[in-house]
Coordinates of C-alpha atoms in Angstrom, one line a residue:
Chain A
X1 CA -11.0 31.5 1.6
X2 CA -8.9 29.6 -0.8
X3 CA -7.3 32.8 -2.1
X4 CA -6.4 33.8 1.4
X5 CA -4.7 30.4 1.9
X6 CA -2.8 30.8 -1.4
X7 CA -1.7 34.3 -0.5
X8 CA -0.5 33.1 2.9
X9 CA 1.5 30.3 1.4
X10 CA 3.1 32.6 -1.2
X11 CA 4.1 35.2 1.4
X12 CA 5.2 32.7 4.1
X13 CA 8.9 32.4 3.0
X14 CA 9.3 36.2 2.9
X15 CA 7.7 36.7 6.3
X16 CA 9.6 33.8 7.9
X17 CA 12.8 34.9 6.1
X18 CA 12.4 38.4 7.7
X19 CA 12.1 36.8 11.2
X20 CA 15.1 34.6 10.5
X21 CA 17.2 37.6 9.6
X22 CA 16.8 39.3 13.0
X23 CA 17.0 36.1 15.1
X24 CA 20.4 34.8 16.2
X25 CA 23.3 35.2 18.6
X26 CA 23.9 38.8 17.5
X27 CA 20.7 40.6 18.2
X28 CA 19.4 42.9 15.4
X29 CA 16.1 44.8 15.6
X30 CA 13.4 43.8 13.1
X31 CA 13.3 47.4 11.7
X32 CA 17.1 47.4 11.3
X33 CA 16.8 44.3 9.1
X34 CA 14.3 46.1 6.8
X35 CA 16.5 49.2 6.7
X36 CA 19.6 47.2 5.8
X37 CA 17.8 45.3 3.0
X38 CA 16.3 48.4 1.6
X39 CA 19.7 50.1 1.7
X40 CA 21.2 47.3 -0.2
X41 CA 18.5 46.9 -2.9
X42 CA 17.0 50.3 -3.6
X43 CA 19.6 52.5 -1.8
X44 CA 17.3 54.4 0.6
X45 CA 17.9 54.5 4.3
X46 CA 21.6 55.0 4.5
X47 CA 22.6 52.8 7.5
X48 CA 26.4 53.4 7.1
X49 CA 29.0 50.8 7.8
X50 CA 27.5 49.0 10.9
X51 CA 28.4 45.4 11.8
X52 CA 24.7 44.5 11.5
X53 CA 25.0 45.1 7.8
X54 CA 27.7 42.5 7.3
X55 CA 25.9 40.0 9.5
X56 CA 22.6 40.4 7.6
X57 CA 23.9 40.7 4.0
X58 CA 26.9 38.3 4.1
X59 CA 26.0 35.8 6.7
X60 CA 22.3 35.5 7.4
X61 CA 20.8 36.4 4.1
X62 CA 22.6 33.9 1.9
X63 CA 21.8 31.2 4.5
X64 CA 18.1 32.1 4.5
X65 CA 17.9 32.4 0.7
X66 CA 19.8 29.0 0.3
X67 CA 17.5 27.3 2.8
X68 CA 14.5 28.7 0.9
X69 CA 15.7 27.6 -2.5
X70 CA 16.6 24.1 -1.2
X71 CA 13.3 23.7 0.5
X72 CA 11.4 24.8 -2.6
X73 CA 13.4 22.5 -4.9
X74 CA 13.0 19.4 -2.6
X75 CA 9.2 20.1 -2.3
X76 CA 8.7 20.5 -6.0
X77 CA 10.5 17.3 -6.8
X78 CA 8.5 15.6 -4.1
X79 CA 5.3 16.7 -5.8
X80 CA 6.6 15.7 -9.2
X81 CA 7.6 12.2 -8.2
X82 CA 4.4 11.7 -6.2
X83 CA 2.4 12.6 -9.3
X84 CA 4.2 10.5 -11.8
X85 CA 4.3 7.5 -9.4
X86 CA 0.7 8.1 -8.4
X87 CA 1.8 7.5 -4.8
X88 CA 1.5 10.1 -2.0
X89 CA 4.3 8.3 0.0
X90 CA 7.0 8.9 -2.5
X91 CA 9.8 11.4 -1.6
X92 CA 12.5 13.1 -3.8
X93 CA 15.0 10.5 -2.8
X94 CA 13.0 7.4 -3.9
X95 CA 15.1 6.8 -7.0
X96 CA 18.4 6.6 -5.0
X97 CA 19.5 10.3 -5.1
X98 CA 20.3 10.5 -1.4
X99 CA 22.2 7.3 -1.2
X100 CA 24.2 8.2 -4.3
X101 CA 25.0 11.6 -3.0
X102 CA 25.9 10.2 0.4
X103 CA 28.4 7.8 -1.2
X104 CA 29.9 10.6 -3.3
X105 CA 30.4 12.6 -0.2
X106 CA 31.8 9.7 1.9
X107 CA 34.2 8.8 -0.9
X108 CA 35.4 12.3 -1.2
X109 CA 35.9 12.9 2.6
X110 CA 37.4 9.5 3.0
X111 CA 39.8 9.1 0.2
X112 CA 39.6 11.9 -2.4
X113 CA 40.0 15.1 -0.4
X114 CA 41.3 17.0 -3.5
X115 CA 37.9 16.9 -5.2
X116 CA 35.1 19.2 -3.9
X117 CA 32.4 17.2 -2.1
X118 CA 29.7 19.0 -4.0
X119 CA 31.0 17.7 -7.4
X120 CA 31.2 14.1 -6.3
X121 CA 27.9 14.2 -4.4
X122 CA 26.2 15.6 -7.5
X123 CA 27.8 13.1 -9.9
X124 CA 27.0 10.1 -7.7
X125 CA 23.4 11.3 -7.1
X126 CA 22.8 11.5 -10.8
X127 CA 24.6 8.2 -11.4
X128 CA 22.4 6.4 -8.8
X129 CA 19.2 7.6 -10.7
X130 CA 20.6 6.6 -14.0
X131 CA 21.4 3.1 -12.7
X132 CA 17.9 2.9 -11.2
X133 CA 16.4 3.8 -14.5
X134 CA 18.4 1.2 -16.5
X135 CA 17.8 -1.5 -13.9
X136 CA 14.1 -0.9 -14.2
X137 CA 14.1 -1.1 -17.9
X138 CA 12.9 -4.4 -19.4
X139 CA 12.6 -4.8 -23.2
X140 CA 12.9 -1.0 -23.6
X141 CA 9.9 -0.3 -21.4
X142 CA 10.1 1.3 -18.0
X143 CA 7.1 1.1 -15.8
X144 CA 6.2 2.5 -12.4
X145 CA 6.7 -0.4 -10.0
X146 CA 10.0 -1.6 -11.4
X147 CA 11.3 1.9 -11.1
X148 CA 10.4 2.2 -7.4
X149 CA 11.8 -1.3 -6.7
X150 CA 15.0 -0.6 -8.5
X151 CA 15.3 2.7 -6.6
X152 CA 15.1 0.7 -3.4
X153 CA 17.7 -1.7 -4.6
X154 CA 20.1 1.0 -5.8
X155 CA 19.6 2.9 -2.5
X156 CA 20.4 -0.1 -0.5
X157 CA 23.5 -0.8 -2.5
X158 CA 24.9 2.8 -2.1
X159 CA 24.0 2.8 1.6
X160 CA 26.0 -0.3 2.0
X161 CA 28.9 1.3 0.2
X162 CA 28.7 4.3 2.5
X163 CA 28.9 2.0 5.5
X164 CA 32.0 0.4 4.1
X165 CA 33.7 3.8 3.7
X166 CA 32.5 4.9 7.2
X167 CA 34.0 1.7 8.6
X168 CA 37.3 2.2 6.9
X169 CA 38.0 5.9 7.5
X170 CA 39.5 7.4 10.6
X171 CA 37.2 8.8 13.3
X172 CA 37.8 12.5 12.4
X173 CA 36.7 11.9 8.8
X174 CA 33.8 9.8 10.0
X175 CA 32.6 12.7 12.0
X176 CA 32.5 15.0 9.0
X177 CA 30.8 12.3 6.9
X178 CA 28.1 11.9 9.5
X179 CA 27.7 15.6 9.9
X180 CA 27.3 16.0 6.1
X181 CA 24.7 13.2 5.9
X182 CA 22.5 15.0 8.4
X183 CA 22.3 18.1 6.2
X184 CA 23.2 21.6 7.2
X185 CA 23.2 25.2 5.9
X186 CA 26.1 26.3 8.2
X187 CA 28.5 26.7 5.2
X188 CA 26.1 28.9 3.1
X189 CA 27.5 31.7 1.1
X190 CA 26.4 33.6 -2.0
X191 CA 28.3 31.2 -4.2
X192 CA 26.1 28.3 -2.9
X193 CA 23.1 30.5 -3.6
X194 CA 24.2 31.0 -7.2
X195 CA 24.6 27.2 -7.7
X196 CA 21.2 26.5 -6.1
X197 CA 19.6 29.1 -8.4
X198 CA 21.3 27.4 -11.4
X199 CA 19.8 24.0 -10.2
X200 CA 16.4 25.5 -9.9
X201 CA 16.5 27.3 -13.2
X202 CA 17.3 24.1 -15.1
X203 CA 15.4 21.7 -12.8
X204 CA 12.4 23.3 -11.2
X205 CA 11.5 25.9 -13.8
X206 CA 10.8 23.3 -16.6
X207 CA 8.7 21.4 -14.1
X208 CA 6.8 24.6 -13.4
X209 CA 5.9 24.9 -17.0
X210 CA 5.0 21.2 -17.5
X211 CA 3.0 21.0 -14.3
X212 CA -0.4 20.5 -15.8
X213 CA 0.9 17.3 -17.4
X214 CA 1.3 15.9 -13.9
X215 CA -2.5 15.9 -13.5
X216 CA -2.8 13.8 -16.6
X217 CA 0.1 11.5 -15.8
X218 CA -1.2 10.8 -12.3
X219 CA -4.2 9.1 -13.8
X220 CA -2.1 6.1 -14.8
X221 CA 0.1 5.0 -17.7
X222 CA -2.6 3.5 -19.9
X223 CA -4.9 6.4 -19.4
X224 CA -2.3 9.1 -20.0
X225 CA -1.3 7.3 -23.2
X226 CA -4.9 7.2 -24.3
X227 CA -5.2 10.9 -23.6
X228 CA -2.3 11.6 -26.0
X229 CA 0.6 11.7 -23.6
X230 CA 3.9 10.2 -24.7
X231 CA 4.3 8.7 -21.2
X232 CA 7.8 7.3 -21.7
X233 CA 9.3 10.6 -22.9
X234 CA 7.5 12.9 -20.5
X235 CA 8.2 10.8 -17.5
X236 CA 11.9 10.7 -18.4
X237 CA 11.8 14.5 -18.6
X238 CA 10.1 14.8 -15.2
X239 CA 12.6 12.4 -13.6
X240 CA 15.5 14.1 -15.3
X241 CA 14.5 17.6 -14.2
X242 CA 13.7 16.7 -10.7
X243 CA 16.9 14.6 -10.3
X244 CA 18.9 17.6 -11.5
X245 CA 17.4 19.9 -9.0
X246 CA 17.6 17.5 -6.1
X247 CA 21.2 16.5 -6.9
X248 CA 22.3 20.1 -7.0
X249 CA 20.7 21.1 -3.7
X250 CA 21.7 17.9 -2.0
X251 CA 25.3 18.4 -3.1
X252 CA 25.2 21.9 -1.5
X253 CA 23.7 21.1 1.9
X254 CA 23.6 17.4 2.5
X255 CA 20.6 15.1 2.9
X256 CA 17.6 16.8 4.3
X257 CA 14.7 14.5 4.6
X258 CA 11.0 14.9 5.2
X259 CA 10.5 18.2 3.5
X260 CA 9.9 16.8 0.0
X261 CA 7.4 14.3 1.5
X262 CA 5.6 16.5 3.9
X263 CA 5.2 19.8 2.2
X264 CA 3.3 18.5 -0.9
X265 CA 0.8 16.9 1.5
X266 CA 0.4 20.0 3.5
X267 CA -0.3 22.1 0.4
X268 CA -2.6 19.5 -1.1
X269 CA -4.7 19.5 2.1
X270 CA -4.8 23.3 2.1
X271 CA -5.5 24.2 -1.6
X272 CA -6.3 20.9 -3.4
X273 CA -4.6 18.4 -5.7
X274 CA -4.5 20.4 -9.0
X275 CA -0.8 20.5 -9.9
X276 CA -1.2 23.9 -11.5
X277 CA -1.4 25.4 -8.1
X278 CA 0.2 22.6 -6.2
X279 CA 3.6 22.9 -7.8
X280 CA 4.2 26.7 -7.3
X281 CA 2.7 26.6 -3.8
X282 CA 4.8 23.7 -2.8
X283 CA 7.8 25.7 -3.8
X284 CA 6.9 28.6 -1.5
X285 CA 5.7 26.4 1.4
X286 CA 8.8 24.3 1.1
X287 CA 10.9 27.4 1.2
X288 CA 9.1 28.8 4.2
X289 CA 9.3 25.5 6.1
X290 CA 13.0 25.1 5.4
X291 CA 13.9 28.7 6.5
X292 CA 11.9 28.1 9.7
X293 CA 13.6 24.7 10.3
X294 CA 17.1 26.2 9.6
X295 CA 16.4 29.2 11.9
X296 CA 15.5 26.8 14.7
X297 CA 18.6 24.7 14.0
X298 CA 20.9 27.7 14.5
X299 CA 19.0 29.5 17.4
X300 CA 17.9 26.6 19.6
X301 CA 21.4 26.0 21.0
X302 CA 24.7 27.8 20.9
X303 CA 25.9 25.6 18.1
X304 CA 24.4 24.6 14.8
X305 CA 22.2 21.5 15.0
X306 CA 22.0 19.8 11.6
X307 CA 18.8 20.9 9.9
X308 CA 17.9 17.4 8.8
X309 CA 17.4 16.5 12.5
X310 CA 15.1 19.5 13.0
X311 CA 13.0 18.7 9.9
X312 CA 12.5 15.1 11.1
X313 CA 11.8 16.1 14.7
X314 CA 9.3 18.8 13.7
X315 CA 8.1 17.0 10.6
X316 CA 7.0 13.6 12.1
X317 CA 4.6 14.9 14.7
X318 CA 3.2 17.6 12.4
X319 CA 2.7 14.9 9.7
X320 CA 0.9 12.7 12.3
X321 CA -1.4 15.6 13.1
X322 CA -2.1 16.3 9.5
X323 CA -2.8 12.6 8.8
X324 CA -5.4 12.4 11.6
X325 CA -7.0 15.7 10.6
X326 CA -7.1 15.9 6.9
X327 CA -5.4 12.8 5.4
X328 CA -8.7 11.3 4.3
X329 CA -9.6 14.4 2.3
X330 CA -6.2 14.8 0.6
X331 CA -5.8 11.2 -0.4
X332 CA -9.3 10.9 -1.7
X333 CA -10.2 8.0 0.6
Chain B
X1 CA -16.2 5.6 -40.1
X2 CA -13.8 3.1 -38.5
X3 CA -12.6 0.1 -40.4
X4 CA -10.6 -2.8 -39.0
X5 CA -9.1 -5.2 -41.4
X6 CA -7.6 -8.6 -40.7
X7 CA -6.3 -7.8 -37.2
X8 CA -3.8 -10.3 -35.7
X9 CA -2.4 -10.0 -32.2
X10 CA -0.3 -12.2 -30.0
X11 CA 1.5 -11.2 -26.7
X12 CA 5.2 -10.7 -26.7
X13 CA 7.1 -14.0 -26.4
X14 CA 3.9 -16.0 -27.1
X15 CA 3.1 -17.9 -30.3
X16 CA -0.6 -18.3 -29.6
X17 CA -2.7 -15.6 -31.3
X18 CA -5.2 -13.8 -29.2
X19 CA -6.8 -12.2 -32.2
X20 CA -7.0 -14.4 -35.3
X21 CA -7.8 -12.0 -38.1
X22 CA -10.7 -9.8 -37.1
X23 CA -12.4 -7.4 -39.6
X24 CA -15.3 -5.2 -39.2
X25 CA -16.6 -1.7 -39.8
X26 CA -18.3 0.8 -37.5
X27 CA -20.4 3.6 -38.9
X28 CA -20.7 7.2 -37.8
X29 CA -23.7 8.2 -35.6
X30 CA -24.2 4.7 -34.4
X31 CA -23.2 2.4 -31.6
X32 CA -21.3 -0.8 -32.4
X33 CA -21.1 -3.3 -29.5
X34 CA -18.4 -5.9 -29.1
X35 CA -20.0 -8.9 -27.4
X36 CA -18.1 -12.0 -26.2
X37 CA -17.4 -14.1 -23.2
X38 CA -14.5 -13.5 -20.8
X39 CA -11.2 -14.3 -22.4
X40 CA -12.6 -14.1 -25.9
X41 CA -10.2 -11.3 -26.9
X42 CA -12.7 -8.5 -26.5
X43 CA -10.4 -6.2 -24.4
X44 CA -7.4 -7.1 -26.6
X45 CA -9.4 -6.1 -29.7
X46 CA -10.3 -2.9 -27.9
X47 CA -6.7 -2.1 -26.9
X48 CA -5.5 -2.9 -30.5
X49 CA -8.0 -0.6 -32.0
X50 CA -7.2 2.3 -29.7
X51 CA -3.5 1.7 -30.4
X52 CA -2.4 1.0 -26.8
X53 CA -1.2 -2.4 -27.9
X54 CA 0.7 -3.0 -31.1
X55 CA -0.8 -5.6 -33.3
X56 CA 1.4 -7.8 -35.6
X57 CA -0.7 -7.8 -38.7
X58 CA -3.7 -5.9 -40.0
X59 CA -5.0 -2.4 -40.4
X60 CA -7.1 0.0 -38.5
X61 CA -8.2 3.2 -40.2
X62 CA -10.6 6.1 -39.4
X63 CA -12.1 7.7 -42.5
X64 CA -9.4 6.1 -44.6
X65 CA -6.5 7.3 -42.4
X66 CA -4.4 4.5 -41.1
X67 CA -3.9 4.8 -37.4
X68 CA -1.0 2.6 -36.4
X69 CA 1.8 5.0 -37.5
X70 CA 0.5 7.9 -35.6
X71 CA 2.0 9.4 -32.4
X72 CA 0.1 9.2 -29.1
X73 CA -0.9 12.9 -29.5
X74 CA -2.2 12.5 -33.0
X75 CA -4.0 9.2 -32.1
X76 CA -5.8 10.8 -29.2
X77 CA -7.4 13.2 -31.7
X78 CA -9.0 10.2 -33.5
X79 CA -9.9 8.1 -30.5
X80 CA -11.4 9.1 -27.2
X81 CA -11.2 6.2 -24.7
X82 CA -13.5 5.8 -21.7
X83 CA -11.8 3.4 -19.4
X84 CA -13.5 1.1 -16.9
X85 CA -14.2 2.7 -13.6
X86 CA -11.1 3.4 -11.6
X87 CA -10.0 5.1 -8.4
X88 CA -7.8 8.1 -9.1
X89 CA -4.9 8.7 -6.7
X90 CA -5.7 12.4 -6.0
X91 CA -9.1 14.0 -5.5
X92 CA -9.2 16.3 -8.6
X93 CA -12.4 18.2 -9.2
X94 CA -14.7 16.9 -12.0
X95 CA -13.8 19.9 -14.2
X96 CA -10.1 19.2 -13.8
X97 CA -10.7 15.5 -14.8
X98 CA -12.7 16.6 -17.9
X99 CA -10.0 19.1 -18.8
X100 CA -7.5 16.2 -19.0
X101 CA -9.3 15.2 -22.2
X102 CA -7.6 18.2 -23.8
X103 CA -4.1 16.8 -23.2
X104 CA -3.5 16.2 -26.9
X105 CA -4.2 19.9 -27.7
X106 CA -2.2 21.4 -24.9
X107 CA 1.6 21.9 -25.5
X108 CA 4.0 20.0 -23.2
X109 CA 5.2 23.2 -21.5
X110 CA 1.8 24.9 -21.1
X111 CA -1.6 24.6 -19.4
X112 CA -5.1 24.5 -20.8
X113 CA -6.3 27.8 -22.3
X114 CA -9.7 29.4 -22.7
X115 CA -10.8 27.2 -25.6
X116 CA -9.9 24.1 -23.7
X117 CA -12.0 25.3 -20.8
X118 CA -14.9 26.0 -23.2
X119 CA -14.7 22.5 -24.7
X120 CA -14.6 20.9 -21.2
X121 CA -17.6 23.0 -20.0
X122 CA -19.5 22.1 -23.1
X123 CA -18.8 18.4 -22.6
X124 CA -19.9 18.6 -19.0
X125 CA -23.1 20.3 -20.1
X126 CA -23.7 17.6 -22.7
X127 CA -23.6 14.7 -20.2
X128 CA -25.6 16.8 -17.7
X129 CA -23.3 17.0 -14.7
X130 CA -22.9 20.8 -14.4
X131 CA -23.9 20.6 -10.8
X132 CA -20.8 18.4 -10.0
X133 CA -18.3 20.6 -11.8
X134 CA -16.4 21.6 -8.6
X135 CA -17.0 18.4 -6.6
X136 CA -14.0 16.1 -6.0
X137 CA -14.0 13.2 -8.4
X138 CA -13.6 10.8 -5.5
X139 CA -16.8 12.1 -3.8
X140 CA -19.3 11.3 -6.6
X141 CA -21.1 8.0 -7.3
X142 CA -19.9 5.4 -9.8
X143 CA -22.5 6.4 -12.3
X144 CA -21.5 10.1 -12.1
X145 CA -17.9 9.1 -12.3
X146 CA -18.6 7.2 -15.5
X147 CA -20.4 10.2 -16.9
X148 CA -17.4 12.3 -16.0
X149 CA -15.1 10.0 -18.0
X150 CA -17.5 10.2 -20.9
X151 CA -17.4 14.0 -20.7
X152 CA -13.6 13.8 -20.7
X153 CA -13.7 11.7 -23.8
X154 CA -16.1 14.3 -25.4
X155 CA -13.7 17.1 -24.5
X156 CA -11.2 15.3 -26.7
X157 CA -13.3 16.2 -29.7
X158 CA -12.4 12.9 -31.5
X159 CA -14.6 11.3 -34.1
X160 CA -14.4 7.8 -32.5
X161 CA -15.3 7.0 -29.0
X162 CA -14.3 3.7 -27.4
X163 CA -15.9 2.5 -24.1
X164 CA -14.6 -0.5 -22.3
X165 CA -17.5 -2.0 -20.3
X166 CA -18.9 1.3 -19.3
X167 CA -21.6 -0.3 -17.2
X168 CA -19.8 -3.0 -15.4
X169 CA -19.6 -1.3 -12.0
X170 CA -23.0 0.4 -12.1
X171 CA -26.4 -0.3 -10.6
X172 CA -29.4 -1.0 -12.8
X173 CA -30.6 2.6 -13.0
X174 CA -27.1 4.0 -13.8
X175 CA -26.5 1.3 -16.4
X176 CA -29.6 2.5 -18.3
X177 CA -28.8 6.2 -17.7
X178 CA -25.3 6.0 -18.9
X179 CA -26.1 3.9 -22.0
X180 CA -29.0 6.3 -22.8
X181 CA -26.6 9.2 -22.5
X182 CA -24.0 7.5 -24.7
X183 CA -26.6 6.8 -27.4
X184 CA -28.0 10.3 -27.3
X185 CA -24.5 11.8 -27.7
X186 CA -23.5 9.4 -30.4
X187 CA -26.5 10.5 -32.5
X188 CA -26.3 14.2 -31.7
X189 CA -22.5 14.5 -32.3
X190 CA -22.4 12.0 -35.1
X191 CA -19.7 9.9 -33.3
X192 CA -18.6 6.4 -34.2
X193 CA -19.1 4.7 -30.8
X194 CA -17.7 1.3 -30.0
X195 CA -18.6 -0.4 -26.7
X196 CA -17.8 -3.7 -25.1
X197 CA -20.6 -5.1 -23.0
X198 CA -21.3 -8.3 -21.1
X199 CA -25.1 -8.2 -21.1
X200 CA -26.7 -9.3 -24.4
X201 CA -30.0 -7.6 -23.4
X202 CA -28.3 -4.2 -22.9
X203 CA -26.5 -4.8 -26.2
X204 CA -29.7 -5.3 -28.2
X205 CA -31.4 -2.5 -26.3
X206 CA -28.8 0.2 -27.1
X207 CA -26.7 -0.8 -30.1
X208 CA -27.2 -0.5 -33.8
X209 CA -24.7 -3.2 -34.6
X210 CA -23.2 -6.0 -32.7
X211 CA -19.9 -7.8 -33.3
X212 CA -19.7 -11.2 -31.6
X213 CA -16.2 -12.6 -31.0
X214 CA -15.1 -15.8 -29.4
X215 CA -11.6 -17.1 -28.9
X216 CA -10.1 -14.4 -31.1
X217 CA -12.3 -14.9 -34.2
X218 CA -15.4 -13.1 -35.4
X219 CA -18.5 -15.3 -35.0
X220 CA -21.1 -12.9 -36.3
X221 CA -21.7 -9.3 -37.2
X222 CA -25.0 -7.4 -37.8
X223 CA -28.0 -5.9 -36.2
X224 CA -28.5 -7.2 -32.6
X225 CA -32.1 -8.4 -33.4
X226 CA -30.9 -10.7 -36.1
X227 CA -27.6 -11.8 -34.5
X228 CA -28.4 -12.4 -30.9
X229 CA -30.3 -15.7 -31.2
X230 CA -30.8 -18.7 -28.9
X231 CA -28.3 -20.7 -30.9
X232 CA -25.6 -18.0 -30.8
X233 CA -25.8 -17.6 -27.0
X234 CA -25.7 -21.3 -26.6
X235 CA -22.7 -21.4 -28.8
X236 CA -20.6 -18.7 -27.2
X237 CA -21.6 -18.8 -23.6
X238 CA -22.9 -22.4 -23.4
X239 CA -26.1 -21.2 -21.8
X240 CA -29.6 -22.3 -22.8
X241 CA -31.8 -19.2 -23.4
X242 CA -35.2 -18.4 -24.7
X243 CA -35.7 -15.3 -26.8
X244 CA -38.8 -13.1 -26.4
X245 CA -40.1 -9.8 -27.5
X246 CA -41.1 -7.1 -25.1
X247 CA -42.2 -3.6 -26.4
X248 CA -40.9 -4.6 -29.8
X249 CA -37.4 -5.3 -28.4
X250 CA -35.9 -8.7 -28.4
X251 CA -34.7 -9.9 -25.0
X252 CA -33.2 -13.2 -24.0
X253 CA -33.7 -15.0 -20.7
X254 CA -31.7 -18.0 -19.4
X255 CA -33.7 -21.2 -19.0
X256 CA -33.6 -22.1 -15.4
X257 CA -36.1 -23.1 -12.8
X258 CA -35.0 -22.0 -9.4
X259 CA -37.0 -24.7 -7.6
X260 CA -35.9 -27.5 -9.9
X261 CA -33.2 -28.7 -7.5
X262 CA -35.7 -29.2 -4.8
X263 CA -37.2 -32.0 -6.9
X264 CA -33.9 -33.6 -7.6
X265 CA -33.8 -32.7 -11.3
X266 CA -32.9 -29.7 -13.4
X267 CA -36.0 -28.6 -15.3
X268 CA -35.6 -27.7 -18.9
X269 CA -38.0 -25.5 -20.9

């Protein structure tokens, strides 16, 4: 039973991705999608130069792949931070990443239009976490609660700064800031996919290898120390890797909430809390969920609804349902 | 063998010493109990020995190896610590919790291997909780949870085991069961076991040696039969007790007559 669940979760992004490729304003048959993909990858089924090929390979596929990578990265950092903060309500943005990225974006759109938004969003996202870390530090020690508290403070500060920028800029620029803040994949291309892959290789992959340590660290600081974990160093590594991954993906597609909070819960309820399975499965479940949400966001209406709205609208009721049904089990209460 | 020499400790920014030069030795294959009232420095001593807190002066060594300069990873191979009962945030299975004892042997970028599993299974077998292996740690009783934590400490394969009030949350039956298990394992595996306990009777029932501390200084050290006397209990707890012998074991009982207040006076003796 558990193996079936695991297999379903692993295959979900591929299946949902396949559906996502044939849905859209330009109708393409499901079998055509498969033919086109096989044509591109292993060069069988010569489909010729049909317009479907360009739509699938250059427009829909990068968008689907990017959505998958972003969903996976957000979910894995959600799992990581929930584990090291021993709190199931923590999301990837707890240390100020989203507010920092938002400020970087607002600043660029508002006043520094020569600099790419992605660069500034990334830099300010990382800066926010660094500030959070140093604010939390007392006498060279950083512990759990001060970190969360200073994350709240730094988030509040950067959110206020974003508000100032929003208040000062002209309405056209304000519109693009607001659109960016809601998160969207409408500008996806293969270059963005490459950047996301880079973020995952240096952010998510190390977490994948370190994932068993999360079990030990989730038992608490004193206990992890007693079990032989250099808690200060390893927590810094986890925070560093997940910050890098989240900052990269946030800079590419804006702030997409809920995924990093919800997906780890869903997976924990389905296959248990052991991080050795939880981390990889959260990646695929997050990928699948994000592809589905993005497909909805571009097919529901004739224009692109920001995907952050879809994740919140579908996420909140789904989360409520899960809480009623399996929350007690998954949180061990 | 664990030896503690002239241990001094005070909290950061404070001048008052919590430990004022404590020395003692604990031998292999035996249980040494630290007994003392609340606030006596028991837990501080415990945390200093295990290296979680840094002491200002003194020396702790295991078989002649000084401990204070070791990294967390190396230290975990000398000391296995059984914490007081706690509620974990996520419902890991009992086996997963016991496996955590192997953290000091598992590289930072890897997961437990076959040997780690073997050690964990062996430890689970030793404390006799095989039937709970796959049960969530949150779904078992307090006694079973304590046994799981003991198994985790055993999986660490360290020569010294430290237990901080292992019986404080347990019912009468589980107190006896857990302490019996600890004693059996200590003798079988030739471990140096150090426990803190609150109950002088459990102390004399299960330990080979008792170390009595009060306000940061050592009051007495020796076999519980000799050390735990009416005078000593009066001195450290301020409670009048009577010592008796049952089945060749010494026990103490507080002097108190529950009906005395009815007659307007507190009966003594």
